[in-house]
Structure formats: structure tokens, C-alpha cells
Amino acid sequence: MQITTENILLVGSLLLILSIIASKTAGKAGIPVLLLFLGVGMVAGTDGIGKIAFDDPGAAQFLGILALTYILFSGGLDTKWQSIKPVFKPGLLLSTVGVLLTAVSVGLFASWFADLSWKEGLLLGAIVSSTDAAAVFSILRSKSIGLKGNLRPLLEFESGSNDPMAFFLTIGMTSWLSVEGFSPVDLVPMFFKQMIFGAAAGILLGKGIVLLINKINLEYEGLYPVLMLGLVVLVYAVTDLIGGNGFLAVYLSAITMNQSSMLHHKSLIKFFDGIAWLMQIVMFIALGLLVYPSQVWPVIGLGFVIAMFLILVARPIGVWASLSFFNFSNRKKAFVSWVGLRGAVPIVFATFPLIAGLEKSSLIFNIVFFIVLTSVALQATTLAKVAKWLHLAVPAGLKRRSLLDIELSEDFKNALVEVNLPENSLIDGKKILELNFPKTSLIVLVNRNNKYITPNGATELKSGDKLMVMINSGVEEHMVRHALALE
């Protein structure tokens, strides 16, 4: 097929549509959706029936970083601080100490077992050291796995926050192997600079974005998601420009936004959920195109052994060491160890040594690819079974709904009450988003001088307004009246 703009659009749209349609059948058959997307790319690639030539690690890396940026933002926007607060400390240790121990364990084993120097082994360990946010979010949420205690927020927080550490280790090891005169000592200030600047930029820029969205007052509501698309990339780029970790900044900025009253909050969450799925599909298909199955085949045995060491030894070492300071049973530690899903992120990170031109970069890339295949095929398909086997699964009828699930659900309201604002009301002129309103309550209609207004967060309330409010309970009604300065 001749390479033209029209043909590229045709093939791209067909791959996207076929992947989504095939995912429905694959889900029923128990095949992980993410594995399917990779498979579509491989089948369409040079070694497959599609014969699409794609041999550009730089382009794949760009797509991967862009996709991961939006995936992490969507994950952060889906994360309530109230949910992760109880697991913040163990989650932070898992995403730092756990990642480091996993990287070192895999690195030393790989250098002993494979034809790699100890530095190249540590680079391989760094690349596969973090759990994949896209994989964990999609598996836990799409399968609606009910877990006891705070396991789900712990796993989601870890997967969303450990990519920065793995990215730092990968860049550090790649620099050590490729840059003359680079010393491991240089990694220490680099680590603190990346994490401190990344965290500070994420929180500050997140607050700034909330202020901008609430004040800009765009004429067309459909422009808010478009504006946010640009702002997310801006957070990553600005943070990277000042030497911080862009992935950490994007994730924390989203969590910061979720803590604030922001216009179009719910619609933005749903919009970015769709964007995250699009990014996952594009990223996995592109990486599938980049891989040559004929080159992966010779390292299957090597990759399988290292993958099993990662799953059964290295990951548990990191988990047990990180959670030993907290009150987690051995069953919970075992399950957290099993949810060490690897996805597209390690494959994206494996493009860094390829671009740097390291001697064993192709071997490392193919090993990483097979490790990802093994992890998704083995762990993603057995999460629910392992949870039941360890007695950590919650029966379907007793599943705990997260704060986000409740907030986004369409059927949580069960009462409609009318509230009249008195003359000289204390909240006269205030916007709805400025009120300390319960998250699960909603003002659906404002009657102002017999003219009916459909409100949003930017609507200013006036003395004498009659409000129709959807609430969930009597306690919530009391909170609503308090927010409206009626009590």
C-alpha cells in the first residue's frame, strides 16, 4: 500500500475500530484487553499480515510519553485524597523503596543469568521496576474487583505514583552507560531535584489550573476539555523544563484539582477517562508495531525466567520490605505482590537505551517486551481468582463504592427538596462552587422571580432564589442548609 495521508488515516482508523470491537469479544473470552491491543499492533506490523513498517523508537517514545501523561492525569483526576490518605505512607514507600528494591533484585539476577553486565542488568531492572498505571487502573476498574480494606486505593495510588521513580532510575542508568564521566553520585542531587520540583510544580500548577477554569468563563462549554488538554501537557513540559519530574507533576496536579471545587468537574473526569482509553490503545498498538516478533522469539526462554523472577521474587521483596512497617497481613502483602502488573510503560522506557545507542539495547528491549507479555497474560487474568483464593475479595453485593463511584453515579439521589433563600441572604452573590456543598448533592433548578435557571458551578445565587436540590439523606439536607447559611 502506498504511503499517503489518506492511507495512514484509513489504516489508523481501522486499527482503532477493530481493537475496540475485538476487546468486547476478548473480555468475554478472558483475554486481557491491553494484551489484545499489543497483538493488533504486532499483527499489523512488518512481521505480521499488515506489513506496516514502523521502526522509529523516537516516535514510539514520543507517543508513549504523551499517552502516559494523559493516563496519569486521568488516574489522578479519578483519585480522591480522602481515599488515598489512609494508605499514603505505605503507598509512598511502595512507589520509591519498593521500586528501587525491585530494580536492584531484577538487575542482579539478570546480570547473573543473562549475557548482560551488572550495569546493563540494573538498567533492565530499572525499566521493569514499576507497576503500570494504565494496566492497574483498567484491570481493577473494568473488572470491578471488590477488595477488602484499603487495598484498591493502595494499588491505584502506587501504580500512579511509582512511574516517576522508575523513569528516574531508567534515565540515570542510561546516562551512566552512555555518558562519559557520569557517576552514580550524580544521581543523588538529580533524584531530589526531580522529586521536589515535580511535587511542588504539580501542586502549584494544579491550584493555578483550578483558578483559571473557575475564572475564565468561556463562552462555549465544549472548550473546557480542549483547554484542559493543553494545560495537562503544559504541566509536564514546564516541570521538565525546570528539572522536575513531569509525570509526578501531572499526577499530583490532577489530585490537587480533585480536591478543589472546579467547574465542569464531573464532565472533565468522564472526558479524560475516554482520552485515557484512547491513549492506551494508541500506545499499545504503536509499541506492537515497533516490535518484531521474529526478534522476540529467540529471547523467550530468557525473558520467561526473568519475568518469573520478577513476579515471584523481586516484586515480593519490594512489597514485603515496604509494607513491613505497617499493619498488613501476609495475605494482603501477597496480593499486592501479585498486582505487580507491567504494561506499556516499561516498553516505552526501553526505547531510551535504544535511542541512546547502547550495545545491548535491542536485547534489553525484546526481553522487556516479553516480560510485559508474561505479566499481562499471567497476572491480569488471575487477579480476581487470587483475591478470592486469599479471601480478600468482597462479594458482589457487598462491594464498597469509592467516593468517586458515588459522586459520578447517575442514581445516587433519592430526594428532591425545595430551599428558599431569604432576603439579605449571607450567600448573596456567591457562586455555587464557592459553597461548602456536599459532593453528592446537586442544585438542579433555580427559580428567580418566576424565571427558571439551569445552574452550573459558576452560577451566582441571589437573595430570594428558590432552589430545587437533589439530596441523598436527611443528614445531607442538614449539610446543604448549612452550606446555604440557613442554619
mmCIF file of C-alpha atoms in Angstrom, residues 3-187:
data_model
loop_
_atom_site.group_PDB
_atom_site.id
_atom_site.type_symbol
_atom_site.label_atom_id
_atom_site.label_comp_id
_atom_site.label_asym_id
_atom_site.label_seq_id
_atom_site.Cartn_x
_atom_site.Cartn_y
_atom_site.Cartn_z
ATOM 1 C CA ILE A 3 2.100 5.696 1.980
ATOM 2 C CA THR A 4 -0.229 8.676 1.718
ATOM 3 C CA THR A 5 -2.084 10.810 4.225
ATOM 4 C CA GLU A 6 -5.366 9.151 3.261
ATOM 5 C CA ASN A 7 -3.948 5.638 3.638
ATOM 6 C CA ILE A 8 -2.421 6.459 7.020
ATOM 7 C CA LEU A 9 -5.793 7.794 8.226
ATOM 8 C CA LEU A 10 -7.565 4.735 6.803
ATOM 9 C CA VAL A 11 -5.236 2.205 8.420
ATOM 10 C CA GLY A 12 -5.131 4.112 11.713
ATOM 11 C CA SER A 13 -8.908 4.355 11.984
ATOM 12 C CA LEU A 14 -9.339 0.669 11.090
ATOM 13 C CA LEU A 15 -6.794 -0.410 13.721
ATOM 14 C CA LEU A 16 -8.538 1.712 16.360
ATOM 15 C CA ILE A 17 -12.034 0.486 15.488
ATOM 16 C CA LEU A 18 -11.006 -3.174 15.198
ATOM 17 C CA SER A 19 -9.194 -3.009 18.536
ATOM 18 C CA ILE A 20 -12.255 -1.659 20.344
ATOM 19 C CA ILE A 21 -14.640 -4.135 18.697
ATOM 20 C CA ALA A 22 -12.286 -7.051 19.344
ATOM 21 C CA SER A 23 -11.917 -6.009 23.004
ATOM 22 C CA LYS A 24 -15.572 -6.873 23.625
ATOM 23 C CA THR A 25 -15.058 -10.472 22.484
ATOM 24 C CA ALA A 26 -11.653 -10.686 24.153
ATOM 25 C CA GLY A 27 -13.071 -9.602 27.511
ATOM 26 C CA LYS A 28 -15.684 -12.353 27.418
ATOM 27 C CA ALA A 29 -13.018 -14.901 26.492
ATOM 28 C CA GLY A 30 -10.818 -13.825 29.405
ATOM 29 C CA ILE A 31 -8.111 -12.286 27.213
ATOM 30 C CA PRO A 32 -6.683 -9.052 28.728
ATOM 31 C CA VAL A 33 -7.716 -6.086 26.607
ATOM 32 C CA LEU A 34 -4.273 -4.477 26.827
ATOM 33 C CA LEU A 35 -2.682 -7.673 25.519
ATOM 34 C CA LEU A 36 -5.126 -7.580 22.625
ATOM 35 C CA PHE A 37 -4.083 -4.041 21.685
ATOM 36 C CA LEU A 38 -0.435 -5.113 21.627
ATOM 37 C CA GLY A 39 -1.390 -8.097 19.497
ATOM 38 C CA VAL A 40 -3.219 -5.902 16.986
ATOM 39 C CA GLY A 41 -0.082 -3.812 16.557
ATOM 40 C CA MET A 42 2.124 -6.881 16.142
ATOM 41 C CA VAL A 43 -0.219 -8.458 13.585
ATOM 42 C CA ALA A 44 -0.320 -5.201 11.621
ATOM 43 C CA GLY A 45 3.477 -4.794 11.779
ATOM 44 C CA THR A 46 6.275 -5.826 9.439
ATOM 45 C CA ASP A 47 6.364 -9.429 10.699
ATOM 46 C CA GLY A 48 2.557 -9.689 10.641
ATOM 47 C CA ILE A 49 -0.049 -9.770 7.909
ATOM 48 C CA GLY A 50 -0.369 -5.959 7.772
ATOM 49 C CA LYS A 51 3.296 -5.435 6.752
ATOM 50 C CA ILE A 52 3.231 -1.883 8.156
ATOM 51 C CA ALA A 53 6.848 -0.764 8.501
ATOM 52 C CA PHE A 54 7.331 1.155 11.767
ATOM 53 C CA ASP A 55 10.900 1.272 13.026
ATOM 54 C CA ASP A 56 11.111 4.604 14.820
ATOM 55 C CA PRO A 57 11.828 4.304 18.582
ATOM 56 C CA GLY A 58 11.805 8.106 18.840
ATOM 57 C CA ALA A 59 8.249 8.378 17.526
ATOM 58 C CA ALA A 60 7.144 5.476 19.740
ATOM 59 C CA GLN A 61 8.759 7.137 22.748
ATOM 60 C CA PHE A 62 7.033 10.454 21.993
ATOM 61 C CA LEU A 63 3.641 8.731 21.682
ATOM 62 C CA GLY A 64 4.326 6.757 24.847
ATOM 63 C CA ILE A 65 5.251 9.795 26.935
ATOM 64 C CA LEU A 66 2.254 11.764 25.651
ATOM 65 C CA ALA A 67 -0.072 8.827 26.316
ATOM 66 C CA LEU A 68 1.338 8.198 29.792
ATOM 67 C CA THR A 69 0.916 11.886 30.636
ATOM 68 C CA TYR A 70 -2.819 11.761 29.911
ATOM 69 C CA ILE A 71 -3.236 8.338 31.542
ATOM 70 C CA LEU A 72 -1.615 9.550 34.765
ATOM 71 C CA PHE A 73 -3.683 12.742 34.690
ATOM 72 C CA SER A 74 -6.888 10.753 34.259
ATOM 73 C CA GLY A 75 -5.839 8.440 37.094
ATOM 74 C CA GLY A 76 -5.130 11.403 39.376
ATOM 75 C CA LEU A 77 -8.405 13.066 38.433
ATOM 76 C CA ASP A 78 -10.131 9.801 39.433
ATOM 77 C CA THR A 79 -8.331 9.703 42.787
ATOM 78 C CA LYS A 80 -9.882 11.153 45.908
ATOM 79 C CA TRP A 81 -7.438 12.333 48.591
ATOM 80 C CA GLN A 82 -9.853 11.038 51.238
ATOM 81 C CA SER A 83 -9.396 7.556 49.760
ATOM 82 C CA ILE A 84 -5.598 7.580 49.497
ATOM 83 C CA LYS A 85 -4.900 9.452 52.757
ATOM 84 C CA PRO A 86 -5.067 6.266 54.914
ATOM 85 C CA VAL A 87 -2.641 4.491 52.552
ATOM 86 C CA PHE A 88 -0.410 7.424 51.648
ATOM 87 C CA LYS A 89 2.653 6.340 53.647
ATOM 88 C CA PRO A 90 2.685 2.661 52.586
ATOM 89 C CA GLY A 91 1.888 3.715 49.012
ATOM 90 C CA LEU A 92 4.766 6.190 49.017
ATOM 91 C CA LEU A 93 7.194 3.527 50.256
ATOM 92 C CA LEU A 94 5.971 1.076 47.612
ATOM 93 C CA SER A 95 6.483 3.664 44.879
ATOM 94 C CA THR A 96 10.033 4.537 45.986
ATOM 95 C CA VAL A 97 11.740 1.908 48.154
ATOM 96 C CA GLY A 98 9.698 -0.907 46.601
ATOM 97 C CA VAL A 99 10.616 0.203 43.066
ATOM 98 C CA LEU A 100 14.305 0.519 43.982
ATOM 99 C CA LEU A 101 14.466 -2.936 45.604
ATOM 100 C CA THR A 102 12.644 -4.497 42.659
ATOM 101 C CA ALA A 103 15.045 -2.841 40.195
ATOM 102 C CA VAL A 104 18.146 -3.956 42.066
ATOM 103 C CA SER A 105 16.867 -7.524 42.568
ATOM 104 C CA VAL A 106 15.958 -7.990 38.894
ATOM 105 C CA GLY A 107 19.151 -6.253 37.796
ATOM 106 C CA LEU A 108 21.472 -8.507 39.784
ATOM 107 C CA PHE A 109 19.585 -11.647 38.731
ATOM 108 C CA ALA A 110 19.561 -10.628 35.052
ATOM 109 C CA SER A 111 23.286 -9.862 35.045
ATOM 110 C CA TRP A 112 23.948 -13.316 36.554
ATOM 111 C CA PHE A 113 21.536 -15.251 34.349
ATOM 112 C CA ALA A 114 21.745 -13.393 31.028
ATOM 113 C CA ASP A 115 24.543 -12.100 28.844
ATOM 114 C CA LEU A 116 24.472 -8.675 30.478
ATOM 115 C CA SER A 117 26.954 -6.678 32.540
ATOM 116 C CA TRP A 118 25.836 -5.700 36.016
ATOM 117 C CA LYS A 119 25.196 -2.140 34.799
ATOM 118 C CA GLU A 120 23.087 -3.411 31.880
ATOM 119 C CA GLY A 121 21.269 -5.740 34.275
ATOM 120 C CA LEU A 122 20.436 -2.817 36.567
ATOM 121 C CA LEU A 123 19.174 -0.867 33.552
ATOM 122 C CA LEU A 124 16.860 -3.764 32.690
ATOM 123 C CA GLY A 125 15.713 -3.889 36.328
ATOM 124 C CA ALA A 126 15.022 -0.142 36.343
ATOM 125 C CA ILE A 127 12.942 -0.358 33.166
ATOM 126 C CA VAL A 128 10.608 -3.057 34.569
ATOM 127 C CA SER A 129 10.623 -1.864 38.196
ATOM 128 C CA SER A 130 7.297 -0.039 38.350
ATOM 129 C CA THR A 131 3.746 -1.291 38.097
ATOM 130 C CA ASP A 132 1.865 0.120 35.139
ATOM 131 C CA ALA A 133 -0.830 2.725 35.870
ATOM 132 C CA ALA A 134 -2.764 2.024 32.677
ATOM 133 C CA ALA A 135 -2.831 -1.716 33.341
ATOM 134 C CA VAL A 136 -3.778 -1.459 37.032
ATOM 135 C CA PHE A 137 -6.446 1.213 36.521
ATOM 136 C CA SER A 138 -8.070 -0.626 33.612
ATOM 137 C CA ILE A 139 -7.985 -4.082 35.227
ATOM 138 C CA LEU A 140 -9.264 -3.040 38.676
ATOM 139 C CA ARG A 141 -11.957 -0.715 37.314
ATOM 140 C CA SER A 142 -13.129 -2.569 34.229
ATOM 141 C CA LYS A 143 -13.472 -5.841 36.128
ATOM 142 C CA SER A 144 -14.944 -4.040 39.173
ATOM 143 C CA ILE A 145 -12.929 -6.248 41.504
ATOM 144 C CA GLY A 146 -14.164 -5.745 45.060
ATOM 145 C CA LEU A 147 -11.315 -5.820 47.579
ATOM 146 C CA LYS A 148 -11.352 -5.724 51.363
ATOM 147 C CA GLY A 149 -10.000 -2.765 53.295
ATOM 148 C CA ASN A 150 -7.953 -0.129 51.506
ATOM 149 C CA LEU A 151 -6.286 -2.440 49.009
ATOM 150 C CA ARG A 152 -7.755 -0.842 45.899
ATOM 151 C CA PRO A 153 -6.748 2.780 46.727
ATOM 152 C CA LEU A 154 -3.311 1.491 47.797
ATOM 153 C CA LEU A 155 -2.762 -0.314 44.491
ATOM 154 C CA GLU A 156 -4.061 2.563 42.387
ATOM 155 C CA PHE A 157 -2.021 5.154 44.292
ATOM 156 C CA GLU A 158 1.117 3.040 43.982
ATOM 157 C CA SER A 159 0.665 2.477 40.254
ATOM 158 C CA GLY A 160 0.015 6.168 39.639
ATOM 159 C CA SER A 161 2.973 7.395 41.694
ATOM 160 C CA ASN A 162 5.756 4.872 41.014
ATOM 161 C CA ASP A 163 6.397 5.662 37.338
ATOM 162 C CA PRO A 164 8.448 8.776 38.262
ATOM 163 C CA MET A 165 10.862 6.635 40.301
ATOM 164 C CA ALA A 166 11.243 4.069 37.507
ATOM 165 C CA PHE A 167 11.688 6.881 34.973
ATOM 166 C CA PHE A 168 14.414 8.441 37.124
ATOM 167 C CA LEU A 169 16.237 5.110 37.511
ATOM 168 C CA THR A 170 15.983 4.380 33.777
ATOM 169 C CA ILE A 171 17.337 7.795 32.779
ATOM 170 C CA GLY A 172 20.048 7.533 35.422
ATOM 171 C CA MET A 173 21.245 4.081 34.325
ATOM 172 C CA THR A 174 21.067 5.030 30.632
ATOM 173 C CA SER A 175 23.199 8.119 31.344
ATOM 174 C CA TRP A 176 25.662 6.044 33.386
ATOM 175 C CA LEU A 177 26.128 3.654 30.453
ATOM 176 C CA SER A 178 26.182 6.232 27.663
ATOM 177 C CA VAL A 179 27.592 9.495 29.047
ATOM 178 C CA GLU A 180 31.325 9.617 29.592
ATOM 179 C CA GLY A 181 32.277 10.786 33.062
ATOM 180 C CA PHE A 182 28.788 10.255 34.513
ATOM 181 C CA SER A 183 28.922 8.993 38.101
ATOM 182 C CA PRO A 184 26.276 7.338 40.316
ATOM 183 C CA VAL A 185 26.909 10.181 42.760
ATOM 184 C CA ASP A 186 25.319 12.497 40.194
ATOM 185 C CA LEU A 187 22.051 10.590 40.667
#
